[in-house]
Short mmCIF file of C-alpha atoms and ligand atoms in Angstrom, two decimals:
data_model
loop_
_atom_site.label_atom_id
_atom_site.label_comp_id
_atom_site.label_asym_id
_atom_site.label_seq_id
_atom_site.Cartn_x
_atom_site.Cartn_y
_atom_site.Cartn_z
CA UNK A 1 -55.72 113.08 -17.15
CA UNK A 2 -57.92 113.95 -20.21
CA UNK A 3 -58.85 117.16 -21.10
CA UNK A 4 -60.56 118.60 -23.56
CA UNK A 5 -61.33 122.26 -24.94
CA UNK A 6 -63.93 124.38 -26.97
CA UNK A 7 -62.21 126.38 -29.08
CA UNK A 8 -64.96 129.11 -30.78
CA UNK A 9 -63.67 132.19 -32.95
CA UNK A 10 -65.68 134.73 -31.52
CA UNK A 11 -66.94 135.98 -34.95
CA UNK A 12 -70.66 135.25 -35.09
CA UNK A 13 -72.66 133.81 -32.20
CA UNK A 14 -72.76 130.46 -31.02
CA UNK A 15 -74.95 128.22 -33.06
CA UNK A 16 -75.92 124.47 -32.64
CA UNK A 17 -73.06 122.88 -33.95
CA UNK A 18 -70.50 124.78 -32.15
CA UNK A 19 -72.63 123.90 -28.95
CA UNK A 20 -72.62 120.49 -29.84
CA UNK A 21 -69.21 120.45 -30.65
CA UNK A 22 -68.83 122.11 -26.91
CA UNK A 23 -71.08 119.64 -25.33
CA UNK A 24 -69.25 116.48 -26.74
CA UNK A 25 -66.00 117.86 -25.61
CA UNK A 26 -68.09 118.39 -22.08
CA UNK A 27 -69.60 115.20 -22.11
CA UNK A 28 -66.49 113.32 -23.04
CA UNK A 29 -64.05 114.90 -20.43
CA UNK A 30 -66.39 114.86 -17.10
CA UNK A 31 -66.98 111.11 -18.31
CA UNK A 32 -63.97 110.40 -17.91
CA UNK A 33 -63.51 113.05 -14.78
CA UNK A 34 -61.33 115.13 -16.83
CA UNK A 35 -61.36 118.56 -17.50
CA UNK A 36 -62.87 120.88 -20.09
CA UNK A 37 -61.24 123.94 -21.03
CA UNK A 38 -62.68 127.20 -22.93
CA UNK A 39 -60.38 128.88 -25.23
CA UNK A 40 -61.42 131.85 -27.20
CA UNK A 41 -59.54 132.13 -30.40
CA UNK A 42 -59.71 135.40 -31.20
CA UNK A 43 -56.53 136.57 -33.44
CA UNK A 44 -58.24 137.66 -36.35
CA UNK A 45 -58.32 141.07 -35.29
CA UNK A 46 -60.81 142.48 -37.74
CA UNK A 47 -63.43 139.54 -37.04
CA UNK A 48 -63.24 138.60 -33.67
CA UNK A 49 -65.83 140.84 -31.94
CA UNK A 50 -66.38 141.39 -28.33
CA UNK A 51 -70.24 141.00 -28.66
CA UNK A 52 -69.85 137.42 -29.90
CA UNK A 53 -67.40 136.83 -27.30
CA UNK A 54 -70.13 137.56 -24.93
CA UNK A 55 -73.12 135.48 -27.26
CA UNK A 56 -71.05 132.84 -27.34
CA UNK A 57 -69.94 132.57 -22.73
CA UNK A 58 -73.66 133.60 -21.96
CA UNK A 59 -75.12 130.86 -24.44
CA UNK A 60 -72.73 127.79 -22.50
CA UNK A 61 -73.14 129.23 -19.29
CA UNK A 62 -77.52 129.18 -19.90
CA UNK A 63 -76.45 125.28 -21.41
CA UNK A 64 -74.28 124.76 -18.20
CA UNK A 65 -71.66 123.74 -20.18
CA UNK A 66 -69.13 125.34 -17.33
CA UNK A 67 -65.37 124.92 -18.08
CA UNK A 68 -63.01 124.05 -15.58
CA UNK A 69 -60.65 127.26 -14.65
CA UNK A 70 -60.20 130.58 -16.69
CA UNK A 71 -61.16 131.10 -19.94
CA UNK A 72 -57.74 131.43 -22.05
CA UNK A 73 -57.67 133.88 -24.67
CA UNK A 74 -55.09 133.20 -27.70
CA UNK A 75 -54.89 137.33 -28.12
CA UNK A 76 -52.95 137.52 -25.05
CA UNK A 77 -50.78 134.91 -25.93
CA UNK A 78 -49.42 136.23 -28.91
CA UNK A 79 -45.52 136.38 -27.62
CA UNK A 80 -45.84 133.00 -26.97
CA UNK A 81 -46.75 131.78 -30.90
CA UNK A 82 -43.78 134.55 -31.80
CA UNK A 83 -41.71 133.19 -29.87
CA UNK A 84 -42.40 129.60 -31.70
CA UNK A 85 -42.43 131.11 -34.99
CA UNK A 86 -38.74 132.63 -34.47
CA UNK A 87 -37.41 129.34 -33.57
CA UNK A 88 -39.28 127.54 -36.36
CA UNK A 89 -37.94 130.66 -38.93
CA UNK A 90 -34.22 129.97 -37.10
CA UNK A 91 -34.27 125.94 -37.89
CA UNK A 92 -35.38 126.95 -41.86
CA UNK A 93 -38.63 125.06 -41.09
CA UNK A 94 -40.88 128.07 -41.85
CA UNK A 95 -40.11 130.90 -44.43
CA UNK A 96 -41.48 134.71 -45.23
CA UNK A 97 -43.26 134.32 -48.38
CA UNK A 98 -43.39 137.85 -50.46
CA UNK A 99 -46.34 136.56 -52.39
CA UNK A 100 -49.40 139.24 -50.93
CA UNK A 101 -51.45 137.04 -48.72
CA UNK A 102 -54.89 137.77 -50.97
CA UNK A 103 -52.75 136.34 -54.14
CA UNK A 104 -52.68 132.88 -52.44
CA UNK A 105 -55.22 132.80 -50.28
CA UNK A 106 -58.39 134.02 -48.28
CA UNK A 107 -59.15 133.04 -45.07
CA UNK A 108 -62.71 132.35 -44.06
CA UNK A 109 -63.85 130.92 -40.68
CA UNK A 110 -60.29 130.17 -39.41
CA UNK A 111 -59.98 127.95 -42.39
CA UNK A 112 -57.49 128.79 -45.17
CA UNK A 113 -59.27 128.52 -48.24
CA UNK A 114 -56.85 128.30 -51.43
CA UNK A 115 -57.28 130.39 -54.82
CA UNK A 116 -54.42 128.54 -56.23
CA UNK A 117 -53.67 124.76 -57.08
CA UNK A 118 -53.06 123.07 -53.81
CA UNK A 119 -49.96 122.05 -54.89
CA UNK A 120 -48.16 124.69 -54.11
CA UNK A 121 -44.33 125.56 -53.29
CA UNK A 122 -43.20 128.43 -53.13
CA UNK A 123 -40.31 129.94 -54.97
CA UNK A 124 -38.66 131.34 -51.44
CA UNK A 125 -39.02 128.64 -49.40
CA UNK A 126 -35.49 128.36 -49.10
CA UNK A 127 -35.08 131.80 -48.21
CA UNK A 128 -34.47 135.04 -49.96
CA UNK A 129 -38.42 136.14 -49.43
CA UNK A 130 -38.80 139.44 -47.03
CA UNK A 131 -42.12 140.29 -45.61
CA UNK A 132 -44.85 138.94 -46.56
CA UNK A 133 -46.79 136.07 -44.71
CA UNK A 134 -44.86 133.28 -42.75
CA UNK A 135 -45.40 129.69 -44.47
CA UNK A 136 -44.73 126.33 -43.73
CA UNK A 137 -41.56 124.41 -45.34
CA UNK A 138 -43.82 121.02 -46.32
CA UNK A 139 -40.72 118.64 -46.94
CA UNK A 140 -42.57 115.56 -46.27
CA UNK A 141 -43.31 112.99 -49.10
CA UNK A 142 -44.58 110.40 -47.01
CA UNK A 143 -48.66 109.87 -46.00
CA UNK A 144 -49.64 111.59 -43.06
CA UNK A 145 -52.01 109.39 -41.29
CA UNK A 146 -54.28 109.29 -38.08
CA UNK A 147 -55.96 107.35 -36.10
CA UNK A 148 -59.74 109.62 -35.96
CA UNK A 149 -61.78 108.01 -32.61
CA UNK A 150 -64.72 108.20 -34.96
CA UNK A 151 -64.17 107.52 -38.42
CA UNK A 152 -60.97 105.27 -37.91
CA UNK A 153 -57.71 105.71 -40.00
CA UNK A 154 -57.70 108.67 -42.19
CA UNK A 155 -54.41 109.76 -44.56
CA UNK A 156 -53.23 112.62 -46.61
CA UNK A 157 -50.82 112.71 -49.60
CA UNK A 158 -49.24 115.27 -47.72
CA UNK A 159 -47.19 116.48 -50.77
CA UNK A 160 -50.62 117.65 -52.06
CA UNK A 161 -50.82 120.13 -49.30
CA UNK A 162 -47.94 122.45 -50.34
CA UNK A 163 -46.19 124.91 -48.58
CA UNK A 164 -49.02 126.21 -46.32
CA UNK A 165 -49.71 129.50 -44.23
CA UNK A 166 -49.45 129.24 -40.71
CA UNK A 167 -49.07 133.38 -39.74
CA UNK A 168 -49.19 136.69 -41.52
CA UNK A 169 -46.52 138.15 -39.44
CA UNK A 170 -44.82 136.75 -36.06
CA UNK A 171 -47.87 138.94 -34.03
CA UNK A 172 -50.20 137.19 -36.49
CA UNK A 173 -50.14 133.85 -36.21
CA UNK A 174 -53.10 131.89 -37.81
CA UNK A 175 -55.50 129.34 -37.29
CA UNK A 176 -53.85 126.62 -38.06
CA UNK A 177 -50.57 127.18 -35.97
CA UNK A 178 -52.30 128.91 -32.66
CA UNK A 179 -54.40 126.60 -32.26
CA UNK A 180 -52.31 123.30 -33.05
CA UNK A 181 -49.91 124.82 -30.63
CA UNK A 182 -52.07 125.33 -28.21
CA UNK A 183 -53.50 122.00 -27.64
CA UNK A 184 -50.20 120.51 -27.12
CA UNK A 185 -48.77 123.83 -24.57
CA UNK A 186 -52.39 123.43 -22.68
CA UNK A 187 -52.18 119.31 -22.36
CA UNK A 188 -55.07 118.67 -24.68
CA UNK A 189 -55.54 115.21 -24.31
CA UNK A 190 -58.17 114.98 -27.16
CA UNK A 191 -59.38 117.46 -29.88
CA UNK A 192 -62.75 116.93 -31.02
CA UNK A 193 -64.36 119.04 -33.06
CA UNK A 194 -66.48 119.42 -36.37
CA UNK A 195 -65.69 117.08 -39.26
CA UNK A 196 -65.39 120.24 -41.64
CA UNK A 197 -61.47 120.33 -39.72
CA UNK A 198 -60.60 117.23 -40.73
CA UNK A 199 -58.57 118.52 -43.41
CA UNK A 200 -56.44 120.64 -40.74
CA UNK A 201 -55.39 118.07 -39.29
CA UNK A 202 -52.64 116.33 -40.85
CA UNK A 203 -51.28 120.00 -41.44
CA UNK A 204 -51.12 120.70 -37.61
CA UNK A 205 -49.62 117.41 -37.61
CA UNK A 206 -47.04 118.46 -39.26
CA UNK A 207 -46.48 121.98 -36.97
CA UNK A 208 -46.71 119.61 -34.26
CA UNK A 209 -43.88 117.78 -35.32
CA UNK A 210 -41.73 120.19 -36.40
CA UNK A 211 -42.33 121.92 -33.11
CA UNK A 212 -41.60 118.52 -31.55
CA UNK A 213 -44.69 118.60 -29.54
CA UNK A 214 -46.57 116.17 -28.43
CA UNK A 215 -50.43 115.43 -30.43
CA UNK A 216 -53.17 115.21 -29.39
CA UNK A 217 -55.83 112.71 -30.23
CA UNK A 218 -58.41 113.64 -32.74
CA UNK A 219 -62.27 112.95 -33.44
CA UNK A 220 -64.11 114.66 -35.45
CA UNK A 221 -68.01 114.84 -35.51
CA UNK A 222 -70.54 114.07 -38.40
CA UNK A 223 -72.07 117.15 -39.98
CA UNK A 224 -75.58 118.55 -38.71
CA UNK A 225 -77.97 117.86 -41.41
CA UNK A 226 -81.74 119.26 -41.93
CA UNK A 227 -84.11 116.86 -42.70
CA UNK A 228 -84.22 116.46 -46.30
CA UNK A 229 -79.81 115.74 -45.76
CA UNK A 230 -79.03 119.25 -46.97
CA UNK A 231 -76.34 121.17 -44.91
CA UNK A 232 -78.11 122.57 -42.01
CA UNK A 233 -79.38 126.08 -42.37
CA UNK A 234 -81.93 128.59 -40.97
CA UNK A 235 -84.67 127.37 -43.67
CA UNK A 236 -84.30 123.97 -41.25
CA UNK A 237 -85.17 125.81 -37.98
CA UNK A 238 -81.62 125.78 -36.86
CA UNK A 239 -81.05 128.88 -34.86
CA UNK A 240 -78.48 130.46 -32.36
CA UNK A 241 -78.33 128.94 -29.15
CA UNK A 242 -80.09 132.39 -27.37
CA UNK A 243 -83.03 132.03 -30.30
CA UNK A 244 -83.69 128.77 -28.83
CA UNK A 245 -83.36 130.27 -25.63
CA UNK A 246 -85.63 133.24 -26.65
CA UNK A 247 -88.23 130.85 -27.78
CA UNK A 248 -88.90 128.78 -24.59
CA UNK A 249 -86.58 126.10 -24.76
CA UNK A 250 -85.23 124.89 -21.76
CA UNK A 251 -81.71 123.82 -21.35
CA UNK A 252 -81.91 120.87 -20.83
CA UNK A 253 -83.90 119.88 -23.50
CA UNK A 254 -81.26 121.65 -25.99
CA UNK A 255 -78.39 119.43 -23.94
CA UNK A 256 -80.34 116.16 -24.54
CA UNK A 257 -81.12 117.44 -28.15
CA UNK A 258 -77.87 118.16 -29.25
CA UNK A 259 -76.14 115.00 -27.59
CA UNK A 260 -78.59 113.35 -29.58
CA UNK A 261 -77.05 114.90 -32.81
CA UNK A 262 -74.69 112.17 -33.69
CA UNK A 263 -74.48 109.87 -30.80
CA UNK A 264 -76.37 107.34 -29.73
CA UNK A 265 -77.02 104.93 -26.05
CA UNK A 266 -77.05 101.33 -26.59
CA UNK A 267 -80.65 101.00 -25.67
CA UNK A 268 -83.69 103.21 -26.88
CA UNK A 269 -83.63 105.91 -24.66
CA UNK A 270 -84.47 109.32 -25.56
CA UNK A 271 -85.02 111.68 -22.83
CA UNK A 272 -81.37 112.48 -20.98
CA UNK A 273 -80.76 114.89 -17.81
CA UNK A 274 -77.01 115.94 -18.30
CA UNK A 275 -75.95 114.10 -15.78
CA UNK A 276 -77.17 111.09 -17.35
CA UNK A 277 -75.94 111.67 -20.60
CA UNK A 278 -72.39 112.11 -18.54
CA UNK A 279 -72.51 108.55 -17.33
CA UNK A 280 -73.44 107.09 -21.00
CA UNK A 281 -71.75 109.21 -23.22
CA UNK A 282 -68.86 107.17 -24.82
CA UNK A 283 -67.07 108.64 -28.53
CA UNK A 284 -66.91 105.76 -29.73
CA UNK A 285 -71.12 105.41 -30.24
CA UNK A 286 -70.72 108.78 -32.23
CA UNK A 287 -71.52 107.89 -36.03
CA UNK A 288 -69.93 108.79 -38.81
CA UNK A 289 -73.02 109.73 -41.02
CA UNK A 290 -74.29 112.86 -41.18
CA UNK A 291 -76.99 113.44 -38.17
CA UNK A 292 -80.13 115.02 -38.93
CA UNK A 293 -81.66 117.61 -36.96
CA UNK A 294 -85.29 116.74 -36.44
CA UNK A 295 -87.14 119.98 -35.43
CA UNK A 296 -90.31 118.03 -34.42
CA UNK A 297 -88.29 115.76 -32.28
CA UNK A 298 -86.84 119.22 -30.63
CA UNK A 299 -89.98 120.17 -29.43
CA UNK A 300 -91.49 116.91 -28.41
CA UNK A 301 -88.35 116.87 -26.00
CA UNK A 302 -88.87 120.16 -24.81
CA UNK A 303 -92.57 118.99 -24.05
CA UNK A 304 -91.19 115.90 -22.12
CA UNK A 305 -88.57 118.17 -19.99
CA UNK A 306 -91.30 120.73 -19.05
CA UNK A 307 -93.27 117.94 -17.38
CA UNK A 308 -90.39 117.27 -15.61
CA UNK A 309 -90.05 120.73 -14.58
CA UNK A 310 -91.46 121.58 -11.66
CA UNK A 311 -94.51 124.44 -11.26
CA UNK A 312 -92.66 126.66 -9.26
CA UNK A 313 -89.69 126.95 -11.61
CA UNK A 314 -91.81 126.84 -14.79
CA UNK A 315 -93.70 129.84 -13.87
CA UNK A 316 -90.33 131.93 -12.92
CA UNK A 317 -89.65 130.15 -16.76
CA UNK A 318 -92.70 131.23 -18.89
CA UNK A 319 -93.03 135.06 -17.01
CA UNK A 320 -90.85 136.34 -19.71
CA UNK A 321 -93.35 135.20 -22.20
CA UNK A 322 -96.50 137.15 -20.14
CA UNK A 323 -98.44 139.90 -19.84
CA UNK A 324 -97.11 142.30 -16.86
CA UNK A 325 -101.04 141.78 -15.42
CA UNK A 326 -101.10 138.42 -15.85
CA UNK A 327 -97.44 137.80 -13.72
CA UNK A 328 -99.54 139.52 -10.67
CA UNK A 329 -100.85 136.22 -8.83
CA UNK A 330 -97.91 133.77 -8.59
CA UNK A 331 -100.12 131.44 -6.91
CA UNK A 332 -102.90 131.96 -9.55
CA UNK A 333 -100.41 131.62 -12.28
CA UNK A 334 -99.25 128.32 -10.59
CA UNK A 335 -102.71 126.65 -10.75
CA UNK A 336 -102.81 127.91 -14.55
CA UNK A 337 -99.43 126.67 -15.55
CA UNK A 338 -99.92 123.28 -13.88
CA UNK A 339 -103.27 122.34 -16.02
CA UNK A 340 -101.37 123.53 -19.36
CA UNK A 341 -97.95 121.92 -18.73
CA UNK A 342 -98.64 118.38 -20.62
CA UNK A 343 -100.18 120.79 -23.53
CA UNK A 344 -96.79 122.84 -24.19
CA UNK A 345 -93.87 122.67 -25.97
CA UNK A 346 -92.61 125.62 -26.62
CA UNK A 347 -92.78 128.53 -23.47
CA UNK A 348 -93.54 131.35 -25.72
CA UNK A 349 -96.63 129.14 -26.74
CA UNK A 350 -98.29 129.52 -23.25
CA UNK A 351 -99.62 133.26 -23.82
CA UNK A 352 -101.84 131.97 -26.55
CA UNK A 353 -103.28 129.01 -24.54
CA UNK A 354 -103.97 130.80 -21.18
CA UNK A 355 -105.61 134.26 -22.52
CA UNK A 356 -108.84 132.97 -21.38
CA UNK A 357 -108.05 132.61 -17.93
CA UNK A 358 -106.94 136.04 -17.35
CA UNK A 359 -109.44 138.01 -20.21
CA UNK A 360 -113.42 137.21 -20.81
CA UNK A 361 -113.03 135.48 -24.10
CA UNK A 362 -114.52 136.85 -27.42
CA UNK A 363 -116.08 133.99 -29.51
CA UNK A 364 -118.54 132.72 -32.35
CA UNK A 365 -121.57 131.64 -30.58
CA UNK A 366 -121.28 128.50 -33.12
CA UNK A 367 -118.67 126.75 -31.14
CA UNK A 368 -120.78 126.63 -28.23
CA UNK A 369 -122.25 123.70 -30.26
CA UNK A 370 -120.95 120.32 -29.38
CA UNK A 371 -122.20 119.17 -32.94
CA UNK A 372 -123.43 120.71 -36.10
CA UNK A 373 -126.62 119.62 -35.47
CA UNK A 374 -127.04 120.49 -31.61
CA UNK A 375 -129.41 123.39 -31.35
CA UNK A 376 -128.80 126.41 -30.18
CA UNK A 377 -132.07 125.71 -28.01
CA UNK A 378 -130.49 122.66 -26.20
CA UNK A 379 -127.16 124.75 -25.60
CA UNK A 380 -129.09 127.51 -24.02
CA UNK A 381 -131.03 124.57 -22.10
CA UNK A 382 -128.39 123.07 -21.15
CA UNK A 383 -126.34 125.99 -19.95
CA UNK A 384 -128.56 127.10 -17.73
CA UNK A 385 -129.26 123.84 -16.16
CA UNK A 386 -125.71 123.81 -15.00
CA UNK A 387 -126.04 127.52 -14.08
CA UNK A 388 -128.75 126.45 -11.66
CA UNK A 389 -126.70 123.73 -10.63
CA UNK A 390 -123.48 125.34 -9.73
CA UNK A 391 -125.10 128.39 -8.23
CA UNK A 392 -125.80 125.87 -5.43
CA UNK A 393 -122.17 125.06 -4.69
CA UNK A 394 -120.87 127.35 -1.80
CA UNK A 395 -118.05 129.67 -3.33
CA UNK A 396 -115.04 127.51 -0.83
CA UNK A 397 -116.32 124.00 -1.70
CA UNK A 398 -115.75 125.21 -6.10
CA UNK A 399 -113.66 122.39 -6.36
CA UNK A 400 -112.75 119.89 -9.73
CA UNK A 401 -114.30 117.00 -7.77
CA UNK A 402 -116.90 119.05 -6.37
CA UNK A 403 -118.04 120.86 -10.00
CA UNK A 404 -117.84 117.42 -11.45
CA UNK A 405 -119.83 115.47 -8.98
CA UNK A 406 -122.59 117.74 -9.17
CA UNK A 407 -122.59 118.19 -12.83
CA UNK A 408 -122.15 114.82 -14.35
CA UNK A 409 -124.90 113.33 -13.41
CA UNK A 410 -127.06 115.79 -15.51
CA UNK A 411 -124.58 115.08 -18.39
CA UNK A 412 -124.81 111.48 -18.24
CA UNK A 413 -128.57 112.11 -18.59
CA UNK A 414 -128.16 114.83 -21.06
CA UNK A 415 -125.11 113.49 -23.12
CA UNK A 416 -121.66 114.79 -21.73
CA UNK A 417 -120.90 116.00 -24.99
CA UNK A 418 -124.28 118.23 -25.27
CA UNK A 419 -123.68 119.30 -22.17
CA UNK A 420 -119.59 119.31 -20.98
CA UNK A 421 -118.46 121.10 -24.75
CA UNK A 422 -120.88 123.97 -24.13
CA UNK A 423 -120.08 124.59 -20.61
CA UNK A 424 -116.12 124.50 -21.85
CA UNK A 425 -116.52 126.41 -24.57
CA UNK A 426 -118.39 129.00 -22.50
CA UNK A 427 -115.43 129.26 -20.24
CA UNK A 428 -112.63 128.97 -22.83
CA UNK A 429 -113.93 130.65 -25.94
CA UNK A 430 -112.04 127.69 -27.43
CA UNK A 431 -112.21 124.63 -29.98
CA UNK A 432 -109.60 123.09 -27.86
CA UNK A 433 -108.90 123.44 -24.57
CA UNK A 434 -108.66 121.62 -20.83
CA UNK A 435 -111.47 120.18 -19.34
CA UNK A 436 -114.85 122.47 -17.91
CA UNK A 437 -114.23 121.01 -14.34
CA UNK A 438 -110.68 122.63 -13.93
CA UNK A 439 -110.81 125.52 -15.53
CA UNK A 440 -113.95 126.21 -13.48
CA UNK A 441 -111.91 125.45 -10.34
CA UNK A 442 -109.14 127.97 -11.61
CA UNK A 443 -112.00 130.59 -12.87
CA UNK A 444 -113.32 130.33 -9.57
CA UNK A 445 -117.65 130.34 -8.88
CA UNK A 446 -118.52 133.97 -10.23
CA UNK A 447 -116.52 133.78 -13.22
CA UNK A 448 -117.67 130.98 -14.14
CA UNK A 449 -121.24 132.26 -13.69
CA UNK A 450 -120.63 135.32 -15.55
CA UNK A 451 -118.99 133.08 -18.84
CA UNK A 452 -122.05 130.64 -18.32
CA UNK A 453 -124.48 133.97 -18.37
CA UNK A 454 -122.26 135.58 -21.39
CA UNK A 455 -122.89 132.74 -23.64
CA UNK A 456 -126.37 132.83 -22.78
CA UNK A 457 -126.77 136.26 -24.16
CA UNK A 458 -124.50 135.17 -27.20
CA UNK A 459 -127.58 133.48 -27.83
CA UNK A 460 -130.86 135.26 -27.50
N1 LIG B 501 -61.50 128.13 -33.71
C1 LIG B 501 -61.79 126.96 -34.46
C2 LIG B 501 -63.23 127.01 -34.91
O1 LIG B 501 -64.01 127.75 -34.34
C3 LIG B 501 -61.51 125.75 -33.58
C4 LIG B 501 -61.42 124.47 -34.30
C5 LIG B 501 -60.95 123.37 -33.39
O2 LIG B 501 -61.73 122.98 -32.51
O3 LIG B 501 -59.82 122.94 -33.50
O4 LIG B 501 -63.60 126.35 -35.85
#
């Protein structure tokens, strides 16, 4: 059976290309009805923090990215990589290196960064060295190759790579060695992960086979790119997963988004539900370029997925982003949120668009004009023409198709601009905004009265 894991270091929150790195490891396992595992690698003790921990469950849960079974933490498997160091120590394969750990190296992100020349053996790797940090004997001269599902064969001189860290003591264990180990003790089928490990991977090869445990298969995804094919950044409008969440984007637009980051169907659709993308997904459409992250593209999808979204749930979605008053009238709200929908694309936008409905608007009596050159004579004209008009509709018949049967024949002999921009403007206190009919209907008959006969006055 396949199965694949997301393995985050819970030392900063989850951004999204860890969640896209989770979400092709999702896609690719239920695919092929495998399973997906969650592993929290969290044996740096100093930078692992339980806060991130929590960023990082909350953010897949809101993606529903669920894993299958318990979340394993590497901190409370720690006898288990001793135990695998000690034998590895007992065969001469590993060796304590006295050499201070900051003289050779620093570790950032999980990854082992190197101060020295690469090409480095140590003086004690036959033995002799106390203390110190545990290293790895690298005795092979040959290429270490591998077959990467995305980017095809990919070697290493693997004498370049030296005699390599792999624990700072036997409770210690690091990056490299946890989590090689890991994958082969849990059955990880396939490993995929962010293309900035590819250069782990012929050393966990090499623990693998010293261990003499099985690999797994590798693929590593292109880097997430802004738009002028920089390294992603904030400056971009990449954000944590709970920004996006804290800004009004749904889900499932973040889901089709970020599947969309490097992989592509074979036809020209854009807009995916997750179980869709399940069905297509397939690694081997996954490029090898760089993909770029295409903020305007972001929100158009999270425009197309709110139509999708039904009132009911959208107004339980954009309450967060509302005035307590305003979150009163569900029903109200409803009516409100169903006119704006095609008009949004971000939730936290909807405050700004539906003021009007909730407050009397405060305006320039200039944009009551349709044109520059429409008087302010024909507005007031015109106004209360209508005013006469809809004073004769019975407050239960205030109806869209009632509003506009009445009114448009006056504004087909007026001009519907001279006559339908003043009456919206009047109820929107707006440049831009839905139609006079239905926000009428929404305003209701003395509202829409008392707008009609506030404009007016704008004008005397
Ligand atoms: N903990 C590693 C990271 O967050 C996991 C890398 C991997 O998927 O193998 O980068």
């Amino acid at each position: 059976m396949i199965r694949t894991r997301f393995a985050p270091s819970p030392t900063g929150v989850l951004h999204i290309g860890g969640a896209r790195t989770a979400l092709f490891n999702y896609l690719f396992a239920k695919k092929e009805k495998g399973e997906f595992l969650l592993r929290i690698e969290d044996t740096d003790k100093e930078r692992s923090k339980p806060e991130f921990e929590k960023d990082i469950i909350e953010s897949l849960k809101w993606l529903s990215l669920d894993w299958d079974g318990e979340i394993i933490y590497q901190s409370k498997r720690l006898a288990l990589y001793e135990e695998e160091l000690k034998k590895l120590l007992d065969e001469g394969k590993i060796f304590w290196c006295p050499h201070r750990k900051e003289e050779l190296e620093i570790e950032k992100q999980g990854q082992i960064i190197r101060k020295e020349s690469p090409r480095h053996f140590c003086d004690f790797r036959e033995g002799g060295g106390e203390k110190g940090i545990l290293r790895f004997k690298n005795d092979t001269k040959e290429k270490i190759t591998f077959q990467d599902l995305i980017r095809g064969e990919i070697s290493f001189e693997a004498e370049l790579l030296g005699d390599f860290s792999i624990a700072k003591s036997f409770k210690e264990p690091l990056f490299l060695f946890a989590n090689s180990l890991d994958d082969s003790l849990l059955g990880i089928t396939h490993v995929i992960r962010g293309e900035d490990h590819i250069s782990n991977t012929p050393k966990q090869l090499m623990i693998l086979k010293a261990l003499g445990l099985r690999k797994p298969e590798y693929a590593h995804l292109p880097l997430i790119l802004g738009k002028d094919k920089s390294k992603l950044s904030k400056r971009h409008g990449a954000a944590a997963v709970y920004e996006y969440k804290e800004q009004g984007y749904l889900f499932q637009t973040m889901v089709n988004f970020m599947a969309l980051l490097g992989w592509h169907p074979e036809n020209e659709q854009e807009i995916f539900s997750k179980e869709e993308l399940i069905e297509k997904f397939s690694i081997k459409r996954v490029q090898k370029a760089g993909a770029v992250f295409d903020l305007e593209k972001l929100n158009w999808l999270n425009k197309e997925h709110i139509k999708k979204t039904d009132n009911k749930t959208l107004v339980d979605l954009f309450s967060p982003f509302l005035k307590q008053e305003w979150r009163k009238n569900p029903e109200y709200l409803g009516k409100i949120v169903e006119l704006e929908k095609p008009r949004i694309a971000v939730l936290k936008d909807i405050a700004d668009k539906i003021d009007f409905f909730f407050e009397e608007p405060e305006f320039d009596k200039n944009i009551l004009k349709w044109k520059e050159t429409q008087s302010f004579e024909e507005v007031k004209e015109n106004l209360s023409e209508i005013r006469e008009l809809l004073k004769e509709i019975p407050e239960n018949e205030f109806i869209q198709s009632k509003i506009e049967k009445i009114l448009l024949p006056f504004a087909d002999k007026k001009g519907r601009g001279e006559v339908l921009w003043p009456l919206r403007a009047a109820l929107s206190g707006r440049r831009q905004s839905p139609g006079p009919f239905e926000i009428a209907e929404i305003l209701g008959k003395e509202k829409t009265l008392k707008r009609i006969e506030n404009a007016l006055s704008l004008m005397k």
